[in-house]
Coordinates of N, CA, C and O in Angstrom, one line a residue:
M3 N -134.3 -108.5 -8.3 CA -133.0 -109.1 -8.2 C -133.1 -110.6 -8.1 O -133.9 -111.1 -7.3
T4 N -132.4 -111.3 -8.9 CA -132.5 -112.7 -8.9 C -131.5 -113.3 -7.9 O -130.7 -112.6 -7.4
K5 N -131.6 -114.6 -7.7 CA -130.7 -115.3 -6.8 C -129.2 -115.2 -7.3 O -128.3 -115.1 -6.5
R6 N -129.1 -115.2 -8.6 CA -127.7 -115.1 -9.2 C -127.1 -113.8 -8.9 O -125.9 -113.7 -8.5
D7 N -127.9 -112.7 -9.0 CA -127.4 -111.4 -8.7 C -127.0 -111.2 -7.2 O -126.1 -110.5 -6.8
A8 N -127.8 -111.9 -6.3 CA -127.5 -111.8 -4.9 C -126.2 -112.4 -4.5 O -125.5 -112.0 -3.7
K9 N -125.9 -113.5 -5.2 CA -124.6 -114.2 -4.9 C -123.4 -113.5 -5.5 O -122.3 -113.6 -5.0
A10 N -123.6 -112.7 -6.5 CA -122.5 -112.0 -7.1 C -122.1 -110.7 -6.4 O -121.1 -110.1 -6.7
R11 N -122.8 -110.3 -5.4 CA -122.4 -109.1 -4.6 C -121.2 -109.3 -3.8 O -121.0 -110.4 -3.2
W12 N -120.4 -108.3 -3.7 CA -119.2 -108.3 -2.9 C -119.5 -108.0 -1.5 O -120.4 -107.2 -1.2
P13 N -118.7 -108.5 -0.5 CA -119.0 -108.1 0.9 C -118.7 -106.6 1.1 O -119.3 -106.0 2.0
S14 N -117.8 -106.0 0.3 CA -117.6 -104.6 0.5 C -118.7 -103.8 0.1 O -118.8 -102.6 0.3
D15 N -119.7 -104.3 -0.7 CA -120.8 -103.6 -1.1 C -121.8 -103.4 0.1 O -122.6 -102.5 0.0
R16 N -121.6 -104.1 1.1 CA -122.4 -104.0 2.3 C -121.8 -102.9 3.2 O -120.8 -103.2 3.9
V17 N -122.4 -101.8 3.3 CA -121.8 -100.6 4.0 C -121.8 -100.9 5.5 O -120.8 -100.6 6.2
G18 N -122.9 -101.5 6.0 CA -122.9 -101.7 7.5 C -121.8 -102.7 7.9 O -121.2 -102.5 9.0
L19 N -121.6 -103.7 7.2 CA -120.5 -104.7 7.5 C -119.2 -104.0 7.4 O -118.3 -104.3 8.3
S20 N -118.9 -103.1 6.5 CA -117.7 -102.4 6.4 C -117.5 -101.5 7.5 O -116.4 -101.4 8.1
I21 N -118.5 -100.8 7.9 CA -118.4 -99.9 9.1 C -118.1 -100.7 10.4 O -117.3 -100.3 11.2
L22 N -118.8 -101.8 10.5 CA -118.5 -102.6 11.7 C -117.1 -103.1 11.7 O -116.5 -103.2 12.8
A23 N -116.5 -103.5 10.6 CA -115.1 -104.0 10.5 C -114.2 -102.8 10.9 O -113.2 -103.1 11.6
V24 N -114.4 -101.6 10.4 CA -113.6 -100.5 10.7 C -113.6 -100.2 12.2 O -112.6 -100.0 12.8
V25 N -114.8 -100.1 12.7 CA -115.0 -99.8 14.2 C -114.3 -100.9 15.0 O -113.6 -100.6 16.0
S26 N -114.4 -102.2 14.6 CA -113.8 -103.2 15.4 C -112.3 -103.1 15.3 O -111.5 -103.4 16.3
G27 N -111.8 -102.8 14.1 CA -110.3 -102.5 14.0 C -109.8 -101.4 14.8 O -108.7 -101.5 15.4
V28 N -110.6 -100.3 14.9 CA -110.1 -99.2 15.8 C -110.1 -99.6 17.2 O -109.2 -99.3 17.9
F29 N -111.1 -100.3 17.7 CA -111.1 -100.8 19.1 C -110.0 -101.7 19.4 O -109.4 -101.7 20.4
A30 N -109.7 -102.6 18.4 CA -108.6 -103.5 18.6 C -107.3 -102.8 18.7 O -106.4 -103.1 19.5
A31 N -107.1 -101.8 17.9 CA -105.9 -100.9 17.9 C -105.8 -100.2 19.2 O -104.7 -100.1 19.8
L32 N -106.9 -99.7 19.7 CA -106.9 -99.0 21.0 C -106.4 -99.9 22.2 O -105.7 -99.6 23.1
I33 N -106.9 -101.2 22.1 CA -106.5 -102.2 23.1 C -105.0 -102.4 23.0 O -104.3 -102.5 24.0
V34 N -104.5 -102.6 21.8 CA -103.1 -102.9 21.6 C -102.2 -101.7 22.1 O -101.2 -101.9 22.7
V35 N -102.7 -100.5 21.8 CA -101.9 -99.3 22.1 C -101.8 -99.2 23.6 O -100.8 -98.8 24.2
T36 N -102.9 -99.5 24.4 CA -102.8 -99.4 25.8 C -101.9 -100.4 26.4 O -101.4 -100.2 27.5
Q37 N -101.7 -101.5 25.8 CA -100.8 -102.6 26.3 C -99.4 -102.5 25.7 O -98.6 -103.4 26.1
L38 N -99.1 -101.6 24.9 CA -97.9 -101.5 24.2 C -96.6 -101.4 25.1 O -95.7 -102.1 24.8
P39 N -96.6 -100.7 26.2 CA -95.4 -100.7 27.0 C -95.1 -102.0 27.6 O -94.0 -102.4 27.7
Y40 N -96.2 -102.8 28.0 CA -96.0 -104.1 28.5 C -95.5 -105.1 27.5 O -94.6 -106.0 27.8
I41 N -95.9 -104.9 26.3 CA -95.5 -105.8 25.2 C -94.0 -105.5 24.9 O -93.2 -106.4 24.7
I42 N -93.6 -104.2 24.9 CA -92.2 -103.9 24.6 C -91.3 -104.4 25.7 O -90.2 -104.9 25.5
L43 N -91.8 -104.2 27.0 CA -91.0 -104.8 28.1 C -90.8 -106.3 28.0 O -89.7 -106.8 28.3
A44 N -91.9 -107.0 27.6 CA -91.7 -108.4 27.5 C -90.8 -108.8 26.4 O -90.0 -109.7 26.5
I45 N -90.8 -108.1 25.3 CA -89.8 -108.3 24.2 C -88.4 -108.1 24.6 O -87.5 -108.9 24.4
I46 N -88.2 -107.0 25.4 CA -86.8 -106.7 25.9 C -86.3 -107.7 26.9 O -85.2 -108.2 26.8
L47 N -87.2 -108.1 27.8 CA -86.8 -109.2 28.7 C -86.5 -110.5 28.0 O -85.6 -111.2 28.4
A48 N -87.3 -110.8 27.1 CA -87.0 -112.1 26.3 C -85.7 -112.0 25.6 O -84.9 -113.0 25.6
Y49 N -85.4 -110.9 25.0 CA -84.1 -110.7 24.3 C -82.9 -110.8 25.3 O -81.9 -111.4 25.0
I50 N -83.1 -110.2 26.5 CA -82.0 -110.2 27.5 C -81.8 -111.6 28.1 O -80.7 -112.0 28.3
L51 N -82.9 -112.3 28.3 CA -82.8 -113.6 29.0 C -82.6 -114.8 28.1 O -82.4 -115.9 28.6
I52 N -82.5 -114.6 26.8 CA -82.3 -115.8 25.9 C -81.0 -116.5 26.2 O -80.9 -117.7 26.3
P53 N -79.8 -115.7 26.3 CA -78.6 -116.5 26.6 C -78.6 -117.2 28.0 O -78.1 -118.3 28.0
A54 N -79.2 -116.6 29.0 CA -79.3 -117.3 30.3 C -80.2 -118.6 30.2 O -79.8 -119.6 30.8
Q55 N -81.2 -118.5 29.4 CA -82.1 -119.7 29.3 C -81.4 -120.8 28.5 O -81.5 -122.0 28.8
Q56 N -80.6 -120.4 27.5 CA -79.9 -121.4 26.7 C -78.8 -122.1 27.6 O -78.6 -123.3 27.5
R57 N -78.2 -121.4 28.5 CA -77.2 -122.0 29.4 C -77.9 -122.9 30.4 O -77.4 -123.9 30.8
L58 N -79.0 -122.4 31.0 CA -79.8 -123.2 31.9 C -80.3 -124.5 31.3 O -80.5 -125.5 32.0
K59 N -80.6 -124.5 30.0 CA -81.1 -125.7 29.4 C -80.1 -126.8 29.4 O -80.5 -128.0 29.3
Q60 N -78.8 -126.5 29.6 CA -77.8 -127.6 29.6 C -78.0 -128.4 30.9 O -77.6 -129.5 31.0
Y61 N -78.5 -127.7 32.0 CA -78.5 -128.4 33.3 C -79.9 -128.8 33.7 O -80.1 -129.6 34.6
M62 N -81.0 -128.3 33.0 CA -82.3 -128.7 33.4 C -83.2 -128.7 32.1 O -82.7 -128.3 31.0
S63 N -84.4 -129.1 32.2 CA -85.3 -129.1 31.0 C -85.6 -127.6 30.6 O -85.5 -126.7 31.4
A64 N -86.1 -127.5 29.4 CA -86.3 -126.2 28.8 C -87.5 -125.5 29.6 O -87.4 -124.3 29.9
S65 N -88.5 -126.2 29.9 CA -89.6 -125.6 30.7 C -89.2 -125.2 32.1 O -89.6 -124.1 32.6
S66 N -88.4 -126.0 32.7 CA -87.9 -125.6 34.1 C -87.0 -124.4 34.0 O -87.1 -123.5 34.9
A67 N -86.2 -124.3 33.0 CA -85.3 -123.1 32.8 C -86.1 -121.9 32.6 O -85.8 -120.8 33.2
A68 N -87.1 -122.0 31.7 CA -88.0 -120.8 31.4 C -88.7 -120.4 32.7 O -88.9 -119.2 32.9
L69 N -89.3 -121.3 33.4 CA -90.0 -121.0 34.6 C -89.2 -120.3 35.7 O -89.5 -119.3 36.3
S70 N -88.0 -120.9 35.9 CA -87.1 -120.3 36.9 C -86.6 -118.9 36.5 O -86.6 -118.0 37.3
L71 N -86.3 -118.7 35.2 CA -85.9 -117.4 34.7 C -87.0 -116.4 34.8 O -86.8 -115.2 35.2
T72 N -88.2 -116.8 34.5 CA -89.4 -115.9 34.5 C -89.7 -115.5 36.0 O -89.9 -114.3 36.3
S73 N -89.6 -116.5 36.9 CA -89.8 -116.2 38.3 C -88.8 -115.2 38.9 O -89.1 -114.3 39.6
L74 N -87.5 -115.5 38.5 CA -86.4 -114.7 39.0 C -86.5 -113.2 38.4 O -86.3 -112.3 39.2
S75 N -86.9 -113.1 37.2 CA -87.0 -111.7 36.6 C -88.1 -111.0 37.2 O -88.0 -109.8 37.5
V76 N -89.3 -111.6 37.5 CA -90.4 -111.0 38.1 C -90.0 -110.6 39.5 O -90.4 -109.4 40.0
L77 N -89.4 -111.4 40.3 CA -89.0 -111.1 41.6 C -88.0 -109.9 41.6 O -88.1 -109.0 42.4
L78 N -87.0 -109.9 40.7 CA -86.1 -108.8 40.6 C -86.8 -107.5 40.3 O -86.5 -106.4 40.8
L79 N -87.8 -107.5 39.4 CA -88.5 -106.3 39.1 C -89.3 -105.8 40.3 O -89.4 -104.6 40.5
F80 N -89.9 -106.7 41.0 CA -90.7 -106.3 42.2 C -89.7 -105.7 43.3 O -90.0 -104.7 43.9
I81 N -88.5 -106.3 43.4 CA -87.6 -105.7 44.4 C -87.1 -104.3 43.9 O -87.0 -103.4 44.7
L82 N -86.9 -104.2 42.6 CA -86.5 -102.9 42.1 C -87.5 -101.8 42.3 O -87.2 -100.7 42.7
V83 N -88.8 -102.2 42.0 CA -89.9 -101.2 42.2 C -90.0 -100.9 43.7 O -90.3 -99.7 44.0
A84 N -89.9 -101.9 44.6 CA -90.1 -101.6 46.0 C -88.9 -100.7 46.5 O -89.2 -99.8 47.3
Y85 N -87.7 -100.9 46.0 CA -86.6 -100.0 46.3 C -86.8 -98.6 45.9 O -86.6 -97.6 46.6
I86 N -87.3 -98.4 44.6 CA -87.6 -97.1 44.1 C -88.7 -96.4 44.9 O -88.6 -95.2 45.2
I87 N -89.7 -97.1 45.2 CA -90.8 -96.5 46.0 C -90.3 -96.1 47.4 O -90.7 -95.1 47.9
T88 N -89.5 -97.0 48.0 CA -88.9 -96.7 49.4 C -88.1 -95.4 49.3 O -88.3 -94.5 50.2
I89 N -87.3 -95.2 48.3 CA -86.4 -94.0 48.2 C -87.3 -92.8 48.0 O -87.1 -91.7 48.6
A90 N -88.3 -93.0 47.1 CA -89.3 -91.8 46.8 C -90.0 -91.4 48.1 O -90.2 -90.2 48.4
L91 N -90.4 -92.4 48.9 CA -91.1 -92.1 50.1 C -90.2 -91.4 51.1 O -90.6 -90.4 51.8
Q92 N -89.0 -91.8 51.2 CA -88.0 -91.2 52.2 C -87.7 -89.8 51.7 O -87.6 -88.9 52.6
Q93 N -87.6 -89.5 50.5 CA -87.3 -88.2 50.0 C -88.5 -87.3 50.1 O -88.4 -86.1 50.4
G94 N -89.7 -87.9 50.0 CA -90.9 -87.2 50.2 C -91.1 -86.7 51.6 O -91.6 -85.6 51.9
R95 N -90.8 -87.6 52.6 CA -90.9 -87.3 54.0 C -89.9 -86.2 54.3 O -90.1 -85.3 55.2
G96 N -88.7 -86.2 53.7 CA -87.7 -85.2 54.0 C -88.0 -83.8 53.4 O -87.6 -82.8 53.9
A97 N -88.9 -83.8 52.4 CA -89.2 -82.5 51.8 C -90.3 -81.8 52.6 O -90.5 -80.6 52.4
I98 N -91.0 -82.5 53.4 CA -92.1 -81.9 54.2 C -91.6 -81.1 55.4 O -90.7 -81.3 56.0

């Protein structure tokens, strides 16, 4: 095989490289699938909070409005989860 023939080969002709690309793609898809609920929750929160962020931008800078809305939404989610856990524990104690 001459140097010219070696340059003319396609990357898909290399089976090992193709297998490595497929395996890497599968692992990347597995990582994305495990994080999918969190990604969907982030998209939903962003969609819900866009009008509030636009209103807050009239009174403060865009980064301050985004930071305050993000902090408030995380705090509200923690309060909601704590409330649900408290109710579940109370019902669990009553069932025993």
